[in-house]
């Protein structure tokens, strides 16, 4: 680290008013050591609410990644040989430290990502829950005794860790995406190399600091930041890396899946979404409005499970639109470190421009803006929470994730029409609907082609619940009893001569 970058980091740590300045790390973490890029290059980490430089993070490449892979390989034998109970004890300590330092973790997360401190706390608590769950789930990795095919043999299955795992995480949940992926891998006995987003690496570094304090051995967790293409290629070409877990765009996920074929890696992919939120005429409209606000505008609309298309049945369309618009008008916009705004900034200018493009496209095709529709007076990448009436399937917002605070409202006539509209997408991550008739509830829940369906609820994420999608939204599951399976191999023991 240069003297200049060290000064910037120290200044930022002071400005954030951290209780423990030791959590504000700005270097990669390889084999238990804090590391700069071998090239010496750095990249600025920007606060999206202010445009200020928080820190310089290392801009690492293939050579740094290989060092991290080597460290994970060397740490693997002793880590997988450890009793699951002992690995779980270390994971619980890691979770406890996160809980003890949650205020500092929230301030770091909000500064680099933009969401409010309250939303940051929700994210970190979710991640802690995943670590605690998997700390126990590791002790429940059971094999089987299989009825034999002849009396001289016995058939037994064992489940063993897949090995070194590569993990690529996004900027929108820079803390919980790491804990949600790491926890099952570590509980299963795997070691990991993590590439967080170059936009939000500071939360990852803070988690590594706490993992070290928890006593997790060197080489078990490694973090590299920087050149996405170089790092990803090194991960995918490595014979040592046996598993990839990726959260990000469908386009990048497809590329990584192709690259994984060369070494036949296991892959877990959590990719794009295009979530429908359906309001039927028998719904509790007030509760549907409340849930739609939560689902659409959480993290300024920058989540893969956000309601991207809101479908409302004809007879209640105007009532819902009026109540929803009134509620959106009351939402506050601001810097997440100041007060408790409902909506923070969009992550960067590229994201802001996509939001603007979707709003303009909707207006050009007959959409009516009932509130919002333009950049916020705060400047930077703030955008007004926006509602678009008279949305149609010809608009970009029907086909593409907006990933911003824009809520298009589509009309539908009946159950069959809305199911067809909701399923008319290559994505299948999350869906939501509000209805009271139990026959309708079962019919619609079963007909929606999505990995997760919220019925009269916008809350679908929990450590004990499987998270993942259908179709081009990915494969594999995170969380729940299913989440650890992706980090295990099944081995048959056919014992003869008995």
XYZ file of C-alpha atoms in Angstrom:
498
model
C 0.000 0.000 0.000
C 1.306 3.445 -0.889
C 1.556 6.227 1.694
C -1.152 8.109 -0.187
C -3.609 5.188 -0.203
C -2.887 4.477 3.476
C -3.706 8.099 4.293
C -6.972 7.914 2.337
C -7.965 4.718 4.156
C -7.131 6.118 7.595
C -9.104 9.264 6.842
C -12.107 7.255 5.652
C -12.023 4.998 8.708
C -12.071 8.074 10.941
C -14.882 9.697 8.962
C -17.003 6.562 9.307
C -16.702 6.798 13.114
C -15.904 3.115 13.512
C -15.622 1.692 17.013
C -12.941 -0.707 15.778
C -10.779 0.857 13.061
C -9.104 -2.518 12.570
C -12.138 -3.638 10.557
C -11.401 -1.083 7.840
C -9.052 -3.215 5.782
C -8.056 -2.272 2.243
C -5.898 -5.202 1.129
C -6.505 -8.676 -0.214
C -6.282 -11.673 2.098
C -4.169 -14.640 0.986
C -2.923 -17.469 3.189
C -3.651 -15.522 6.353
C -1.733 -12.449 5.176
C -2.959 -9.048 4.012
C -1.689 -8.601 0.463
C -1.335 -5.895 -2.159
C -1.560 -6.735 -5.853
C 1.688 -8.146 -7.215
C 1.489 -5.426 -9.864
C 1.161 -2.730 -7.228
C -1.980 -1.443 -8.952
C -5.022 -0.213 -7.031
C -8.584 0.815 -7.811
C -10.672 3.459 -6.061
C -13.607 2.384 -3.898
C -16.266 5.104 -4.201
C -19.099 6.079 -1.872
C -22.026 6.236 -4.363
C -23.924 8.710 -2.176
C -21.166 11.332 -2.186
C -18.748 10.417 -4.957
C -15.899 10.449 -2.429
C -13.041 7.955 -2.512
C -13.250 5.665 0.517
C -10.103 3.649 -0.145
C -7.845 2.117 -2.758
C -8.253 -1.643 -3.039
C -5.698 -3.906 -4.749
C -6.232 -4.502 -8.455
C -5.144 -8.134 -8.509
C -4.810 -10.503 -11.435
C -4.003 -14.072 -12.400
C -0.771 -14.386 -10.403
C -2.428 -13.186 -7.187
C -5.331 -15.555 -7.788
C -2.968 -18.481 -8.271
C -1.351 -17.672 -4.929
C -4.765 -17.725 -3.288
C -5.651 -21.036 -4.962
C -2.343 -22.533 -3.795
C -3.062 -21.386 -0.235
C -6.550 -22.900 -0.321
C -5.107 -26.170 -1.694
C -2.500 -26.356 1.054
C -5.044 -25.626 3.798
C -7.565 -28.163 2.535
C -6.209 -31.438 4.025
C -6.182 -30.261 7.638
C -9.458 -28.324 7.339
C -11.441 -31.226 5.865
C -9.903 -33.609 8.431
C -11.182 -31.451 11.286
C -14.293 -32.742 13.025
C -17.460 -31.068 11.743
C -18.205 -30.079 15.322
C -14.909 -28.210 15.546
C -15.424 -26.462 12.206
C -18.880 -25.492 13.442
C -17.410 -24.040 16.606
C -15.168 -21.742 14.556
C -18.073 -20.722 12.333
C -20.181 -19.861 15.368
C -17.342 -17.725 16.699
C -17.185 -15.947 13.347
C -20.925 -15.290 13.552
C -20.612 -14.033 17.125
C -17.912 -11.565 16.134
C -20.051 -10.269 13.283
C -22.884 -9.689 15.740
C -20.572 -7.933 18.194
C -19.260 -5.590 15.494
C -22.492 -5.180 13.555
C -22.604 -1.371 13.841
C -19.158 -1.025 12.255
C -19.965 -3.598 9.577
C -23.123 -1.655 8.735
C -21.264 1.634 8.358
C -18.658 0.064 6.081
C -21.340 -1.608 3.962
C -23.483 1.508 3.650
C -20.500 3.685 2.772
C -19.422 1.519 -0.148
C -22.831 0.307 -1.371
C -25.343 3.035 -0.542
C -28.215 1.289 1.213
C -29.454 2.654 4.531
C -27.939 1.533 7.825
C -31.202 -0.219 8.672
C -31.108 -2.217 5.438
C -27.403 -2.917 5.945
C -28.189 -4.316 9.384
C -30.857 -6.548 7.883
C -28.355 -7.858 5.362
C -25.669 -8.592 7.930
C -28.135 -10.285 10.293
C -29.247 -12.457 7.391
C -25.643 -13.438 6.726
C -25.061 -14.210 10.392
C -28.117 -16.453 10.312
C -26.645 -18.427 7.407
C -23.352 -18.920 9.227
C -25.113 -20.085 12.385
C -27.344 -22.455 10.413
C -24.502 -24.043 8.477
C -22.352 -24.346 11.608
C -24.931 -26.888 12.754
C -25.803 -28.323 9.337
C -22.204 -29.510 8.900
C -22.819 -32.013 11.696
C -25.771 -33.475 9.810
C -23.989 -34.575 6.645
C -25.145 -38.166 6.600
C -24.261 -41.086 4.360
C -26.404 -44.165 3.762
C -26.365 -47.917 4.187
C -27.903 -49.326 0.999
C -29.641 -52.722 0.843
C -27.082 -55.053 -0.699
C -27.293 -56.770 -4.073
C -25.721 -59.977 -2.720
C -24.882 -61.419 0.674
C -21.120 -61.103 0.302
C -21.256 -57.319 -0.186
C -22.270 -54.244 1.758
C -22.995 -50.917 0.067
C -22.321 -47.647 1.908
C -22.222 -44.026 0.766
C -20.074 -41.298 2.244
C -20.345 -37.550 1.625
C -17.046 -35.713 1.444
C -16.054 -32.098 0.688
C -15.672 -31.259 -2.994
C -12.400 -29.389 -2.329
C -11.228 -25.887 -3.156
C -14.143 -23.621 -4.115
C -14.113 -20.352 -6.058
C -16.731 -17.756 -5.193
C -17.663 -14.641 -7.131
C -19.995 -12.252 -5.326
C -21.891 -9.096 -6.407
C -21.949 -5.520 -5.176
C -25.606 -5.307 -4.158
C -25.218 -7.551 -1.079
C -21.476 -7.362 -0.412
C -21.642 -8.977 3.026
C -24.413 -11.588 3.003
C -23.476 -12.994 -0.401
C -20.091 -13.929 1.051
C -21.378 -15.433 4.280
C -24.169 -17.292 2.476
C -21.654 -18.940 0.141
C -18.775 -19.416 2.577
C -20.773 -20.919 5.417
C -21.868 -24.152 3.673
C -18.484 -24.564 1.987
C -16.546 -24.212 5.228
C -19.019 -26.344 7.157
C -18.620 -29.115 4.573
C -14.831 -29.008 4.898
C -13.972 -27.025 1.751
C -11.576 -24.080 1.496
C -12.419 -20.979 -0.531
C -11.076 -18.261 -2.803
C -13.457 -15.292 -2.968
C -13.628 -12.524 -5.546
C -15.924 -9.751 -4.280
C -17.067 -6.971 -6.574
C -14.415 -4.326 -7.169
C -17.149 -1.777 -6.339
C -17.676 -3.103 -2.796
C -14.632 -4.999 -1.480
C -14.434 -3.421 1.974
C -17.171 -5.571 3.509
C -15.316 -8.667 2.320
C -12.080 -7.495 3.906
C -13.869 -6.803 7.207
C -15.335 -10.317 7.202
C -11.861 -11.756 6.600
C -10.522 -9.775 9.549
C -13.226 -11.241 11.781
C -12.633 -14.753 10.414
C -8.988 -14.404 11.403
C -9.968 -13.242 14.881
C -12.346 -16.213 15.145
C -9.409 -18.559 14.645
C -10.226 -19.861 11.184
C -6.836 -21.177 9.952
C -4.784 -19.437 7.298
C -5.555 -20.451 3.732
C -9.120 -21.557 4.505
C -10.530 -18.178 3.411
C -8.749 -16.143 0.722
C -9.906 -12.910 -0.925
C -8.694 -11.425 -4.211
C -9.998 -8.224 -5.801
C -9.391 -6.539 -9.110
C -9.387 -7.664 -12.740
C -12.569 -9.729 -13.090
C -11.534 -11.363 -16.354
C -8.029 -12.308 -15.205
C -9.202 -13.556 -11.814
C -12.131 -15.477 -13.277
C -9.989 -17.105 -15.945
C -7.400 -18.218 -13.374
C -10.153 -19.704 -11.239
C -11.834 -21.526 -14.105
C -8.652 -22.888 -15.688
C -7.355 -24.284 -12.413
C -7.549 -28.044 -11.911
C -7.324 -27.403 -8.169
C -10.594 -25.463 -8.042
C -13.374 -28.040 -8.072
C -16.433 -25.864 -7.535
C -17.650 -22.394 -8.562
C -20.402 -20.452 -6.838
C -21.361 -17.303 -8.743
C -23.972 -14.604 -8.191
C -24.315 -12.054 -10.967
C -25.640 -11.515 -14.457
C -26.924 -14.318 -16.645
C -24.496 -13.345 -19.418
C -21.438 -13.740 -17.174
C -22.903 -16.875 -15.601
C -23.209 -18.512 -19.023
C -19.593 -17.645 -19.814
C -18.349 -19.116 -16.536
C -20.450 -22.230 -17.063
C -18.786 -22.760 -20.451
C -15.355 -22.276 -18.921
C -16.178 -24.727 -16.127
C -16.719 -27.447 -18.716
C -12.994 -27.641 -19.522
C -12.214 -28.981 -16.050
C -15.731 -30.307 -15.298
C -16.216 -28.149 -12.220
C -19.384 -28.254 -10.195
C -21.240 -24.929 -10.527
C -23.868 -23.065 -8.533
C -25.278 -20.071 -10.372
C -27.623 -17.419 -9.018
C -28.283 -15.222 -12.018
C -30.709 -12.600 -13.270
C -34.342 -12.237 -12.329
C -37.507 -10.665 -13.685
C -39.828 -11.126 -10.751
C -43.583 -10.749 -11.212
C -45.668 -9.363 -8.346
C -49.333 -10.251 -8.936
C -52.317 -8.635 -7.219
C -55.618 -10.476 -7.720
C -59.020 -8.910 -7.199
C -59.581 -10.858 -3.966
C -56.317 -9.647 -2.402
C -56.002 -7.496 0.691
C -55.021 -4.385 -1.264
C -53.440 -2.512 1.634
C -51.199 -5.443 2.510
C -50.354 -5.942 -1.164
C -49.307 -2.285 -1.436
C -47.112 -2.600 1.647
C -45.458 -5.762 0.333
C -44.962 -4.316 -3.157
C -43.161 -1.323 -1.645
C -40.827 -3.638 0.239
C -40.238 -5.952 -2.680
C -39.736 -3.248 -5.302
C -37.761 -0.567 -3.488
C -35.513 -2.521 -1.112
C -31.911 -1.490 -1.816
C -33.206 1.080 -4.335
C -34.607 -1.762 -6.441
C -31.167 -3.309 -6.856
C -31.838 -6.921 -5.926
C -32.274 -9.972 -8.109
C -35.554 -10.817 -6.366
C -37.087 -7.331 -6.576
C -40.544 -7.082 -8.077
C -39.700 -6.049 -11.633
C -43.201 -6.330 -13.117
C -46.290 -5.589 -11.009
C -49.453 -7.148 -12.463
C -52.804 -5.926 -11.097
C -56.218 -7.316 -12.013
C -58.530 -4.944 -13.907
C -61.177 -4.420 -11.238
C -58.653 -3.324 -8.581
C -56.033 -1.761 -10.855
C -56.916 1.902 -10.263
C -57.395 1.425 -6.524
C -54.046 -0.302 -6.174
C -52.302 2.246 -8.419
C -53.637 5.184 -6.400
C -52.685 3.681 -3.028
C -49.322 2.496 -4.271
C -48.473 5.870 -5.804
C -49.462 7.666 -2.611
C -47.219 5.371 -0.578
C -44.280 5.812 -2.962
C -44.595 9.596 -2.754
C -43.952 9.335 0.992
C -40.682 7.435 0.563
C -37.528 9.289 1.516
C -34.319 9.390 -0.517
C -30.895 10.106 0.904
C -27.433 9.153 2.057
C -27.715 5.894 3.987
C -25.311 7.161 6.650
C -27.530 10.133 7.422
C -30.903 9.511 9.016
C -32.727 6.432 7.798
C -33.834 6.994 4.190
C -36.036 4.459 2.432
C -33.942 4.652 -0.730
C -30.254 5.303 -1.291
C -28.362 5.900 -4.525
C -28.086 3.606 -7.513
C -24.632 2.016 -7.405
C -23.012 3.940 -10.299
C -23.634 6.039 -13.409
C -24.068 2.982 -15.627
C -26.879 1.768 -13.389
C -28.474 5.213 -13.346
C -28.420 5.432 -17.131
C -30.192 2.075 -17.425
C -32.923 3.290 -15.083
C -33.351 6.450 -17.148
C -33.469 4.443 -20.369
C -36.243 2.208 -19.025
C -38.303 5.195 -17.870
C -37.932 6.950 -21.224
C -38.806 3.776 -23.129
C -41.932 3.322 -21.013
C -43.038 6.911 -21.620
C -42.377 6.628 -25.353
C -44.628 3.558 -25.460
C -47.579 5.059 -23.602
C -46.588 4.691 -19.964
C -47.829 7.348 -17.553
C -45.554 8.482 -14.723
C -47.642 8.972 -11.562
C -44.674 9.928 -9.387
C -40.936 10.310 -9.853
C -39.417 9.700 -13.247
C -36.161 11.629 -13.053
C -32.859 12.063 -11.256
C -33.219 13.231 -7.686
C -32.254 16.731 -6.629
C -29.536 15.219 -4.402
C -27.452 14.588 -7.503
C -24.827 11.829 -7.768
C -26.679 8.636 -8.757
C -29.851 9.258 -6.765
C -33.088 8.623 -8.681
C -36.636 9.418 -7.615
C -38.795 6.396 -6.704
C -40.981 6.038 -9.773
C -44.350 4.481 -10.646
C -45.387 3.846 -14.263
C -49.054 3.172 -15.063
C -50.321 1.577 -18.277
C -47.206 -0.563 -18.669
C -47.236 -3.058 -21.553
C -45.255 -6.112 -22.597
C -43.644 -4.114 -25.430
C -41.640 -2.077 -22.931
C -38.055 -2.838 -21.949
C -39.089 -3.135 -18.315
C -41.152 -6.200 -19.207
C -38.163 -8.100 -20.622
C -35.206 -6.706 -18.674
C -34.349 -6.195 -15.021
C -34.427 -2.465 -14.347
C -32.307 -2.846 -11.198
C -33.473 0.496 -9.938
C -36.387 2.246 -8.170
C -38.938 2.006 -10.998
C -42.257 0.167 -10.579
C -44.265 -0.527 -13.770
C -47.923 -1.489 -13.274
C -49.442 -3.921 -15.816
C -53.148 -4.747 -16.177
C -54.510 -8.268 -16.536
C -57.990 -9.753 -16.923
C -57.874 -13.238 -15.458
C -55.763 -15.947 -13.879
C -54.779 -17.635 -17.146
C -53.602 -14.372 -18.722
C -51.421 -13.323 -15.805
C -49.791 -16.729 -15.442
C -48.865 -16.591 -19.123
C -47.515 -13.046 -18.715
C -45.573 -13.880 -15.557
C -43.963 -16.938 -17.160
C -43.154 -15.113 -20.416
C -39.478 -14.643 -19.563
C -36.297 -16.684 -19.689
C -35.838 -16.003 -15.984
C -37.330 -17.906 -13.076
C -35.893 -16.743 -9.782
C -38.621 -15.231 -7.576
C -42.323 -14.470 -7.939
C -44.948 -13.040 -5.607
C -48.728 -12.891 -5.570
C -51.545 -11.757 -3.318
C -54.873 -13.614 -3.251
C -57.280 -15.030 -0.649
C -59.082 -17.839 -2.483
C -57.272 -21.064 -1.520
C -58.017 -22.758 -4.815
C -56.428 -19.848 -6.644
C -53.481 -19.826 -4.242
C -52.610 -23.441 -5.034
C -53.248 -23.167 -8.772
C -51.105 -20.057 -9.225
C -48.314 -21.183 -6.896
C -47.931 -24.423 -8.837
C -48.213 -22.768 -12.270
C -45.538 -20.093 -11.761
C -42.205 -21.229 -13.247
C -39.992 -19.869 -10.480
C -37.693 -21.338 -7.863
C -39.223 -19.224 -5.079
C -42.814 -18.003 -4.751
C -44.003 -15.636 -2.047
C -47.723 -16.115 -1.372
C -49.204 -13.138 0.461
C -45.665 -12.282 1.516
C -42.626 -10.482 0.135
C -40.288 -12.149 2.637
C -38.791 -15.272 1.082
C -35.180 -15.229 2.324
C -34.199 -17.184 5.443
C -31.259 -19.362 6.432
C -33.501 -22.421 6.641
C -35.151 -21.775 3.248
C -33.618 -22.792 -0.120
C -32.665 -19.844 -2.342
C -32.304 -20.358 -6.088
C -33.992 -20.203 -9.464
C -35.273 -22.074 -12.490
C -34.514 -21.584 -16.185
C -31.848 -18.972 -16.947
C -31.895 -17.698 -13.372
C -29.414 -20.405 -12.496
C -28.938 -23.736 -10.770
C -28.198 -24.997 -7.298
C -29.507 -23.731 -3.975
C -28.135 -21.646 -1.127
C -29.338 -21.892 2.454
C -31.397 -24.660 4.053
C -30.492 -28.337 4.226
C -30.068 -28.266 0.448
C -27.403 -25.567 0.480
C -24.580 -27.722 1.820
C -25.165 -30.460 -0.780
C -23.501 -28.454 -3.542
C -20.226 -28.595 -1.597
C -20.225 -32.365 -1.160
C -19.345 -35.354 -3.311
C -21.031 -38.726 -2.863
C -18.702 -41.713 -2.617
C -19.830 -45.346 -2.808
C -18.044 -47.996 -0.738
C -18.787 -51.471 -2.132
C -17.321 -53.811 0.471
C -16.959 -57.416 -0.652
C -15.626 -60.679 0.712
C -17.898 -60.692 3.745
